Short mmCIF file of C-alpha atoms in Angstrom, two decimals:
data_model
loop_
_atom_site.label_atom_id
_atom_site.label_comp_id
_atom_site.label_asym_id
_atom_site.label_seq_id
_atom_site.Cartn_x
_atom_site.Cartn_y
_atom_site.Cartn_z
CA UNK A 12 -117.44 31.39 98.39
CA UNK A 13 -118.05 27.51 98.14
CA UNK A 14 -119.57 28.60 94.42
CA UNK A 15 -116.36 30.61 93.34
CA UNK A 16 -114.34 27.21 94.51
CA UNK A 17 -116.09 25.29 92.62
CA UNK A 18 -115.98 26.75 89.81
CA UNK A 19 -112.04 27.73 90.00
CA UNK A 20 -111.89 23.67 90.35
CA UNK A 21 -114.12 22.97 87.24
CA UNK A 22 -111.79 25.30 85.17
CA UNK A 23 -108.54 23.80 86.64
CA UNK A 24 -110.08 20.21 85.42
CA UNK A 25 -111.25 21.94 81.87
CA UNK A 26 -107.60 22.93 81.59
CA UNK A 27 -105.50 19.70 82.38
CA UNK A 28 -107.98 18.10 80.21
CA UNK A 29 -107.51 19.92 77.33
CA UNK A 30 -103.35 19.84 78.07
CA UNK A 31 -103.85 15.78 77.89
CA UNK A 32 -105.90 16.10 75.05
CA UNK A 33 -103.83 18.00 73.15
CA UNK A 34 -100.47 16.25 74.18
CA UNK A 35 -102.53 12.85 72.79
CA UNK A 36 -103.26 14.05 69.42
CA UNK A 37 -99.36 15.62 69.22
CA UNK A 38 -98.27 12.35 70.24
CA UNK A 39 -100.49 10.60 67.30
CA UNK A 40 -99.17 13.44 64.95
CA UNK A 41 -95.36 13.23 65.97
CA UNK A 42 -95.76 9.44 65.58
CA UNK A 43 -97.90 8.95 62.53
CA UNK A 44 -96.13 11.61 59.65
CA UNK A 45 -97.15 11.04 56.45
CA UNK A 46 -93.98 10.03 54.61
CA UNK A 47 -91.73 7.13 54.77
CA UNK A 48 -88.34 7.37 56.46
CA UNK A 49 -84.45 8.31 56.60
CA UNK A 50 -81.66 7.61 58.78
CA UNK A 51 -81.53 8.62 62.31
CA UNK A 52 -79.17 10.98 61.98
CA UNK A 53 -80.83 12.62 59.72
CA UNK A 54 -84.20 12.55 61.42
CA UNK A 55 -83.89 16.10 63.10
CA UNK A 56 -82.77 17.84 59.87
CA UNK A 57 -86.23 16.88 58.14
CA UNK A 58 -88.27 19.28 59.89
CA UNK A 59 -85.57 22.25 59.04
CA UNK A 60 -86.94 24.00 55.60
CA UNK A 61 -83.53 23.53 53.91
CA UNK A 62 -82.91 19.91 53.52
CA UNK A 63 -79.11 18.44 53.82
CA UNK A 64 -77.09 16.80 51.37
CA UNK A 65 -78.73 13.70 49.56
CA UNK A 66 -78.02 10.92 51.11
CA UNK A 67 -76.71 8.53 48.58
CA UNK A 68 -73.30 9.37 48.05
CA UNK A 69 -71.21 8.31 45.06
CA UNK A 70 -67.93 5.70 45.77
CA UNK A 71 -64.77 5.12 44.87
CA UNK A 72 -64.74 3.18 41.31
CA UNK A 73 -64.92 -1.12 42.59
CA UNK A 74 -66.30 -0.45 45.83
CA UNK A 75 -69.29 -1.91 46.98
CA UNK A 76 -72.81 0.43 46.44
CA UNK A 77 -73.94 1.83 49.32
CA UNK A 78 -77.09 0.29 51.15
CA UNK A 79 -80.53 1.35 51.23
CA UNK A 80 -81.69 4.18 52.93
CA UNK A 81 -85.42 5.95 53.13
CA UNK A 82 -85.65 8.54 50.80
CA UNK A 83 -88.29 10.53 52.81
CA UNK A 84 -88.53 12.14 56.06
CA UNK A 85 -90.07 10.44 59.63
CA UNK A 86 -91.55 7.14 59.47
CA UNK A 87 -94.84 6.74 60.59
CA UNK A 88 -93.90 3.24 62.22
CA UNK A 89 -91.42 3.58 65.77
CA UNK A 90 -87.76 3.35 65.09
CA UNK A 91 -86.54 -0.58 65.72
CA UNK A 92 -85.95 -3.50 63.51
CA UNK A 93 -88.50 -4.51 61.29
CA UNK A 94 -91.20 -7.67 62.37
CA UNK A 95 -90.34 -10.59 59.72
CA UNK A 96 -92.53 -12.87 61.46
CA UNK A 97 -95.48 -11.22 62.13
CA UNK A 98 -94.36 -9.93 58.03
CA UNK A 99 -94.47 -13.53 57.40
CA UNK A 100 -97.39 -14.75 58.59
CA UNK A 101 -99.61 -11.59 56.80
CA UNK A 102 -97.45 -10.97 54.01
CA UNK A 103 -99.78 -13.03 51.52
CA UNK A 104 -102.92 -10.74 52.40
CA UNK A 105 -103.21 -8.35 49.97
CA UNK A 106 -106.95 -7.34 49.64
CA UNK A 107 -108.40 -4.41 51.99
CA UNK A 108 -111.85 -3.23 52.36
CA UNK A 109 -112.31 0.43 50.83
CA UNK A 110 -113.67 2.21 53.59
CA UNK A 111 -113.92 5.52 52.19
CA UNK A 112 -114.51 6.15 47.93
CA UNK A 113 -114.25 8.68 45.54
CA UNK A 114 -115.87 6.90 42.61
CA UNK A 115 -116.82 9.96 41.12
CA UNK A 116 -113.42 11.49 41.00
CA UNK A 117 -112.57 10.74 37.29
CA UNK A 118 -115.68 11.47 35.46
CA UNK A 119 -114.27 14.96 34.43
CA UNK A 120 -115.91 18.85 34.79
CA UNK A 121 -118.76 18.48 31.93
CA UNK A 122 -116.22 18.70 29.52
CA UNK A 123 -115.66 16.68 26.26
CA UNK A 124 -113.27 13.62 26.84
CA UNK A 125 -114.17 13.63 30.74
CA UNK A 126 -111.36 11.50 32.47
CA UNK A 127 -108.69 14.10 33.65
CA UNK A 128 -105.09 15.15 32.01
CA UNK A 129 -103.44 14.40 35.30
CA UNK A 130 -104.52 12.69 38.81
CA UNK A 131 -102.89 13.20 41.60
CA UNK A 132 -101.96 10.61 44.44
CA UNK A 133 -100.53 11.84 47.77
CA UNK A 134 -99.87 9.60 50.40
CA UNK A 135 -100.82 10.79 53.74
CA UNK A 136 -101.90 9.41 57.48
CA UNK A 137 -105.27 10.46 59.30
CA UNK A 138 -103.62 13.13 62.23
CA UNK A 139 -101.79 15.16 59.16
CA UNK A 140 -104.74 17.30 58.20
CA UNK A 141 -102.58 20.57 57.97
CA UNK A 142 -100.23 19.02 55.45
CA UNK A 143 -103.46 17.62 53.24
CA UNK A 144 -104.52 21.35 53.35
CA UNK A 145 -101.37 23.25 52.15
CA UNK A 146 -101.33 20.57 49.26
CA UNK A 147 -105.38 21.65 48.71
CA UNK A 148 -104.67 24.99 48.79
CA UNK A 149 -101.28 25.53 46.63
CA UNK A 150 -100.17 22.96 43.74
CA UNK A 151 -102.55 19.76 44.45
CA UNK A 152 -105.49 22.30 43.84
CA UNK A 153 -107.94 20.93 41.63
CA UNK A 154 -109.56 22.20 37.93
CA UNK A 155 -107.89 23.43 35.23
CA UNK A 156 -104.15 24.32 35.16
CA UNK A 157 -102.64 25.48 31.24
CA UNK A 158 -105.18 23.67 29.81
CA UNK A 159 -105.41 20.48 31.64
CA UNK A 160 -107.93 18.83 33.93
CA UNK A 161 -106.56 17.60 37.57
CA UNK A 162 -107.59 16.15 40.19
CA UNK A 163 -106.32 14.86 43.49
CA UNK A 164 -106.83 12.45 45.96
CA UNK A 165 -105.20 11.40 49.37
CA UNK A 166 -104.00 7.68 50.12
CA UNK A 167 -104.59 6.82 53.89
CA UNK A 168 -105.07 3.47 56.18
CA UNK A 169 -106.28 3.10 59.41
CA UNK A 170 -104.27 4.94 62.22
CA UNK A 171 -102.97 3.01 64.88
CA UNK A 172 -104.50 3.47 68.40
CA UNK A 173 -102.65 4.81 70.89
CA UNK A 174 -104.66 3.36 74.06
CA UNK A 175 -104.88 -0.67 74.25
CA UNK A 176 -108.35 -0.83 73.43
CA UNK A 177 -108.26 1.39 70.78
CA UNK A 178 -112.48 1.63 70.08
CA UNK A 179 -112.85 5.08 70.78
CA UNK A 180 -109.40 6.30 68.72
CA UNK A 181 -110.56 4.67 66.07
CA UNK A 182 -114.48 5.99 65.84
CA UNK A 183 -112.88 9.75 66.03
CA UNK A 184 -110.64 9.34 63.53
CA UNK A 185 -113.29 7.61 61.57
CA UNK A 186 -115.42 10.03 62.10
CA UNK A 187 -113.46 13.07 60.78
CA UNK A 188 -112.05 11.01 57.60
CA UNK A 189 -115.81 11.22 56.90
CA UNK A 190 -116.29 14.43 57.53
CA UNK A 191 -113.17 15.64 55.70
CA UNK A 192 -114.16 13.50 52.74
CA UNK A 193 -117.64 14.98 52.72
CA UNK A 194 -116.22 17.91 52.67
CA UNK A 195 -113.51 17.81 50.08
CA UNK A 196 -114.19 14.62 47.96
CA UNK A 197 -110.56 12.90 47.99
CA UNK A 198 -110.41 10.97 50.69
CA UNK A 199 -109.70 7.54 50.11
CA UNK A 200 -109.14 5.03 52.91
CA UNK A 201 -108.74 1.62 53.54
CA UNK A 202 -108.59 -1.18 55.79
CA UNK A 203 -105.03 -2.33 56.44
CA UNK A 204 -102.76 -0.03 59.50
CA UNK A 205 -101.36 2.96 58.21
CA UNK A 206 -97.40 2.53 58.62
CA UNK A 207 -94.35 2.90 56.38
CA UNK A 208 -94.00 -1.07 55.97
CA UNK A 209 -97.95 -1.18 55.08
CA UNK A 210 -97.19 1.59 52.08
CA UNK A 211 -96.70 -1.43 49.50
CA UNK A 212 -100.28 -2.12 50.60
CA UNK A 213 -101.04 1.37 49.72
CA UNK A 214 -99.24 1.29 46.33
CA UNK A 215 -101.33 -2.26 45.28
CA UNK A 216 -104.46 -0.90 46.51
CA UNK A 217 -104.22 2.25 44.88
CA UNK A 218 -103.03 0.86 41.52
CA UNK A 219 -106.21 -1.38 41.49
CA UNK A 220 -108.73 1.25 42.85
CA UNK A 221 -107.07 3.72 39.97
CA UNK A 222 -107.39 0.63 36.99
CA UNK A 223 -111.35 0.60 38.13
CA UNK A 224 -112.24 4.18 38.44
CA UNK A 225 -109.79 6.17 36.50
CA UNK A 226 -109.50 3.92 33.36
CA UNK A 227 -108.60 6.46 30.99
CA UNK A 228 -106.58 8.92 32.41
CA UNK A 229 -103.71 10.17 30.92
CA UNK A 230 -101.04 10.78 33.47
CA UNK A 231 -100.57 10.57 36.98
CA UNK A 232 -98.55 12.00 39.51
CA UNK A 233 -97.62 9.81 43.07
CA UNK A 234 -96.29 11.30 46.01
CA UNK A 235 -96.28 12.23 49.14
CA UNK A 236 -97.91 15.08 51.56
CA UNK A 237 -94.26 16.79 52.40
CA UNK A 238 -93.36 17.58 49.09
CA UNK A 239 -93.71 21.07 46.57
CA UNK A 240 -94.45 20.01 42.90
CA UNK A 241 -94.57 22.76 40.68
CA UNK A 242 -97.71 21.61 38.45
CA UNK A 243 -97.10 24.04 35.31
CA UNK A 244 -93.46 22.45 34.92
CA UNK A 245 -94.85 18.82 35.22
CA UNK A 246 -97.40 19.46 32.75
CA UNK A 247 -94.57 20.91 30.41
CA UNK A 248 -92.70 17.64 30.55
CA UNK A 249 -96.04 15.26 30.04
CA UNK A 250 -97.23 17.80 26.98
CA UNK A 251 -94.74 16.21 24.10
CA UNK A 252 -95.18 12.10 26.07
CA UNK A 253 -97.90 10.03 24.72
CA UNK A 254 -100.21 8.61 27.59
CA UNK A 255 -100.77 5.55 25.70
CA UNK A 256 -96.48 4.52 26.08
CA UNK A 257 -94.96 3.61 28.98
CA UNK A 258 -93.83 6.43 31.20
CA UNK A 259 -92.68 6.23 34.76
CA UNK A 260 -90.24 9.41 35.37
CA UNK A 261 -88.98 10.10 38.58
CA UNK A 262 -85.85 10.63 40.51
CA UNK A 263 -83.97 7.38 39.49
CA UNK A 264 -82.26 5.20 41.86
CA UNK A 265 -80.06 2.21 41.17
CA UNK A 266 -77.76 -0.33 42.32
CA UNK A 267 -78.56 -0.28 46.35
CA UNK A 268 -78.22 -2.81 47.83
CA UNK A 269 -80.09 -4.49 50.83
CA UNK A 270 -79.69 -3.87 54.76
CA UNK A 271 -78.01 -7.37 56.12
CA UNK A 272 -77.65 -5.61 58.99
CA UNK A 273 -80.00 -7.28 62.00
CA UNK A 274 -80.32 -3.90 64.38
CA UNK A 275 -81.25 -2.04 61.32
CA UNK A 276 -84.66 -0.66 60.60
CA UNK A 277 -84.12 -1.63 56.71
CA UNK A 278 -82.62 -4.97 57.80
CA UNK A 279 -84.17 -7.47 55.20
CA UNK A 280 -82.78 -10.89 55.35
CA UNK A 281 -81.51 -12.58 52.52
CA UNK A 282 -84.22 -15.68 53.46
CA UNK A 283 -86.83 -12.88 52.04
CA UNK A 284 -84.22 -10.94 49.38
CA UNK A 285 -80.97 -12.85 48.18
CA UNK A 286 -79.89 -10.85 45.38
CA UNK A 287 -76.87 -8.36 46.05
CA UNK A 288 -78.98 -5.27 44.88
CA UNK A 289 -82.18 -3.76 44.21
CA UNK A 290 -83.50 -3.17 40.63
CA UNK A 291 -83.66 0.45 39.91
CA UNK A 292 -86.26 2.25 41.07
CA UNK A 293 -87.94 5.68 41.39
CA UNK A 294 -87.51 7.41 44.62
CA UNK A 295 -90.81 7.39 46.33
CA UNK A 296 -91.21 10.96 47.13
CA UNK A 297 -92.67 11.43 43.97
CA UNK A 298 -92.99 10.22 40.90
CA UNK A 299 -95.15 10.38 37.25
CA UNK A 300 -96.28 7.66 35.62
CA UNK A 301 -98.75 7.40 32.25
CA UNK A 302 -102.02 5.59 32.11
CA UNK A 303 -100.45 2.85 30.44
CA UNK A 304 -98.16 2.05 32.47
CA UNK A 305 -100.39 2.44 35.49
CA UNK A 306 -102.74 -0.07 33.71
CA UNK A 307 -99.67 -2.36 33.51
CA UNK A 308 -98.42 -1.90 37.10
CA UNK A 309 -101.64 -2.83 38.65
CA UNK A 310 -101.46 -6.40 36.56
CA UNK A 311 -97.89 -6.87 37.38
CA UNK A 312 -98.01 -5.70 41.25
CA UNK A 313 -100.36 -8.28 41.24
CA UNK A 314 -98.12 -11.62 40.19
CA UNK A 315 -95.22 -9.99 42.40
CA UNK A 316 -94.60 -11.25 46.07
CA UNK A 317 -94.97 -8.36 48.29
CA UNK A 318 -91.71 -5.94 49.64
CA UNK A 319 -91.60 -3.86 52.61
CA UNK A 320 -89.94 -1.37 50.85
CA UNK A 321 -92.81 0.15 48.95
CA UNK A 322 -90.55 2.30 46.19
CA UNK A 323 -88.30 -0.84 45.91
CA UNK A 324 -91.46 -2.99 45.44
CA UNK A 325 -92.37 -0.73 42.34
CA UNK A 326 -89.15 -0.67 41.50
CA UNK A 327 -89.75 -4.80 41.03
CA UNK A 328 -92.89 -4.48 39.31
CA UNK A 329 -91.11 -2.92 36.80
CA UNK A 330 -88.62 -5.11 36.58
CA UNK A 331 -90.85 -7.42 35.70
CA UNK A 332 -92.46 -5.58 32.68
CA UNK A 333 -89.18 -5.30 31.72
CA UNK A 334 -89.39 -1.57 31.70
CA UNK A 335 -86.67 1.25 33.03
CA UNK A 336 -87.79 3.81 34.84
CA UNK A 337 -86.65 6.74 33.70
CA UNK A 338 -84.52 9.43 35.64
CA UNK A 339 -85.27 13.11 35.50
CA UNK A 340 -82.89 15.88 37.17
CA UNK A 341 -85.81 17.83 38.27
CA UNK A 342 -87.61 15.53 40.68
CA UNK A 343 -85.76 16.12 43.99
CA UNK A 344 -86.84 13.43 46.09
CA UNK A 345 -83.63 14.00 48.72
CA UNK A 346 -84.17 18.00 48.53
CA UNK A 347 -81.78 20.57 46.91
CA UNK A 348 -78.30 20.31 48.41
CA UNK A 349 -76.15 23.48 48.77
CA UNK A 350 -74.35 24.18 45.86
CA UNK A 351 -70.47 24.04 46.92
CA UNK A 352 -69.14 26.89 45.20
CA UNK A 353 -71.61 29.26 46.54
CA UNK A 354 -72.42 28.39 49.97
CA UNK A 355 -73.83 31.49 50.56
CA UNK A 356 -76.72 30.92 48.59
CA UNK A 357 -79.84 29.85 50.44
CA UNK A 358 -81.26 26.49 49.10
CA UNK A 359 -85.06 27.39 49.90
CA UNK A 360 -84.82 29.70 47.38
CA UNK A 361 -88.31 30.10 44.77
CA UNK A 362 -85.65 30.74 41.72
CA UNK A 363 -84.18 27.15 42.48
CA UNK A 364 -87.83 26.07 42.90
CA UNK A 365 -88.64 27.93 39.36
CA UNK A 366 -86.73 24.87 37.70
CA UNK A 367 -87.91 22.00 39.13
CA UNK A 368 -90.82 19.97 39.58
CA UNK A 369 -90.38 18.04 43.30
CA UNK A 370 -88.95 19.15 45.93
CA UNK A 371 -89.09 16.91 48.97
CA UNK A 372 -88.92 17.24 52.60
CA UNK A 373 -90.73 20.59 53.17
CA UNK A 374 -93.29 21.63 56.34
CA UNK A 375 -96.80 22.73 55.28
CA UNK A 376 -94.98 25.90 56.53
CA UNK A 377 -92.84 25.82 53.99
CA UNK A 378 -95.10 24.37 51.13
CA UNK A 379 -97.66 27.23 51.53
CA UNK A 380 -94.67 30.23 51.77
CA UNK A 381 -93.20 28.66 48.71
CA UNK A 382 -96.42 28.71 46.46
CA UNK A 383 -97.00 32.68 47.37
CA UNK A 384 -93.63 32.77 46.45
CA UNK A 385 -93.63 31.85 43.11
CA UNK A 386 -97.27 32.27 42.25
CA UNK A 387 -97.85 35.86 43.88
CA UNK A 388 -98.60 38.93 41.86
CA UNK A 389 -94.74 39.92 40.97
CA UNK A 390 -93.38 36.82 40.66
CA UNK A 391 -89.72 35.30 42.16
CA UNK A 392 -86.62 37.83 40.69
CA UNK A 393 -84.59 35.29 39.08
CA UNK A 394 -81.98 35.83 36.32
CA UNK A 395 -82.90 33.38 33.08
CA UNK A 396 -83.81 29.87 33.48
CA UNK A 397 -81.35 27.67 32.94
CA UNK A 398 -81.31 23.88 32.17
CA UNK A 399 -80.99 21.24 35.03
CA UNK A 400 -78.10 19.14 34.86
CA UNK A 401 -79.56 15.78 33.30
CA UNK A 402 -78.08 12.18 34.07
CA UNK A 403 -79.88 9.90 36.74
CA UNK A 404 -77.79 8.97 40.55
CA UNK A 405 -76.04 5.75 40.21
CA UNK A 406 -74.52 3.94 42.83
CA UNK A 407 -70.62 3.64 42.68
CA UNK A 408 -70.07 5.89 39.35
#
């Protein structure tokens, strides 16, 4: 009897255990996704596989642009205004160990020439191993695709503890970055925290680490973990652009204008920004960029004082190459909006997808259903493709 007790109590303990356990690493997961932000409102709509309206809205002809708003779902920072002193005081530190390496990653499959046609960057945070996998597994799959060679590798920092002490988070996670990156081979991780106003650190770093040990590649894609990219389409735009000229295509923002606002969590002061609007800039949820002009971004990023805003800090870089970055209708960095004239239609549809080449905001759900969708045996039924309206967003046209 005192045996069967015992052991009831020993499972009872197992159980709660587990429960905390498990509510620990959702908490981690919930408050560490892998993409940079949007308004609050919005916040509950990102996890719904048809993403609302974009955000940026067009105004009335002399009035003033709209301000700045993430282009991506959750942040992987709490919401609240953003630290300008602690900012301050680090802002100038701009060189993090590389814990984890790949520096094998570019030397090619055998094959003459070596480097590969296309490398791709996705920016992701330790706890989002599900989302790294559906990107694996569907379009960031490595080899050859029509031709070219690709490759892939994931961006990360280190997570933020959740317990005070934070020794024993932080050896876990350690722990199965290694294991993931013996694994898979595209791990690459360094030493600054992992959150959304740390991602300029993650552009700078990545820029440099690609300059060293990707010197010759031709093209390269940036994004992040919650987006589709459909691969085939991408290499169909890069096939007629010369990797030696500057490219940097994307979905084309310009004229927003800085948060002044103090309770916001985009407030930057004009002590750190005084001009009335950003340059123009690519959205960050992805973007393509040639190996020219990565070669040149990784010198520039370099002279330029670092931004909070990582896509608006590119955006800078450029600025300062005096280069434009140029807009493409088929990078959806704000998701497909439903079309007004048939709202009917369903907007997580694969004949949409068929056109495009980003589509951002999806679950890993939603990234993996999509890929048997348009890759499976049969094929999407779609009437004929037809062209994408072209012209880039622009603030009060």
């Amino acid at each position: 009897m005192r045996r069967r007790l015992r052991l009831r109590r020993d499972a009872s303990l197992t159980l709660l255990l587990s429960a905390a356990l498990g509510l620990l690493l959702y908490a981690q997961h919930d408050g560490e996704a892998p993409t940079t932000s949007t308004p609050q409102a919005r916040r509950r709509e990102a996890q719904r596989p048809t993403p609302g309206p974009r955000a940026f809205q067009v105004l009335d002809s002399g009035a003033a642009p709209p301000a700045y708003e993430g282009d991506t779902p959750p942040s992987p920072t709490p919401t609240g205004s953003f630290d300008f002193r602690r900012y301050l005081r680090a802002k100038d530190q701009r060189r993090f160990s590389l814990l984890i390496n790949q520096p094998h990653k570019c030397r090619g499959d055998g094959a003459p020439g070596g480097q590969p046609d296309l490398l791709i960057a996705v920016k992701s945070v330790a706890a989002d191993f599900e989302r790294r996998q559906a990107v694996r597994q569907t379009w960031g799959a490595e080899g050859r695709v029509q031709g070219a060679l690709v490759r892939r590798v994931f961006l990360l920092g280190v997570p933020r503890s959740a317990d005070p002490e934070g020794e024993g988070t932080q050896t876990h996670w350690r722990a199965l970055l290694h294991a993931e990156s013996h694994a898979y081979s595209d791990i690459l991780l360094w030493a600054f925290d992992d959150t959304f106003f740390n991602l300029t650190l993650k552009e700078i770093h990545f820029l440099a680490w690609a300059s060293a040990f990707c010197p010759n590649v031709r093209f390269v894609f940036k994004g992040d973990a919650d987006v589709f990219v459909h691969v085939g389409n991408l290499l169909e735009f890069l096939a007629s652009r010369d990797p030696a000229q500057d490219l940097l295509a994307g979905d084309v923002i310009v004229q927003a204008r800085p948060i002044r606002a103090r309770d916001s969590k985009y407030y930057i002061p004009e002590a750190v920004y005084g001009l009335p609007a950003y340059p123009a800039y690519a959205g960050g949820g992805g973007f393509v960029l040639s190996g020219a002009t990565l070669r040149r971004l990784a010198s520039a990023c370099a002279q330029v004082e670092l931004f909070p805003i990582d896509d608006v800090f590119l955006g800078m870089c450029l600025q300062r190459l005096r280069l434009t970055p140029e807009p493409h209708p088929a990078f959806r960095t704000f998701g497909i909006s439903q079309p007004s004239a048939a709202p009917h239609l369903s907007t997580f549809d694969p004949c949409f997808y068929r056109e495009l080449v980003v589509v951002h905001g999806l679950s890993a759900a939603d990234i993996w259903l999509m890929w048997r969708l348009l890759h499976g045996s049969h094929g999407p039924v779609c009437a004929h493709r037809q062209p994408v309206a072209a012209g880039p967003f622009q603030w009060g046209s």
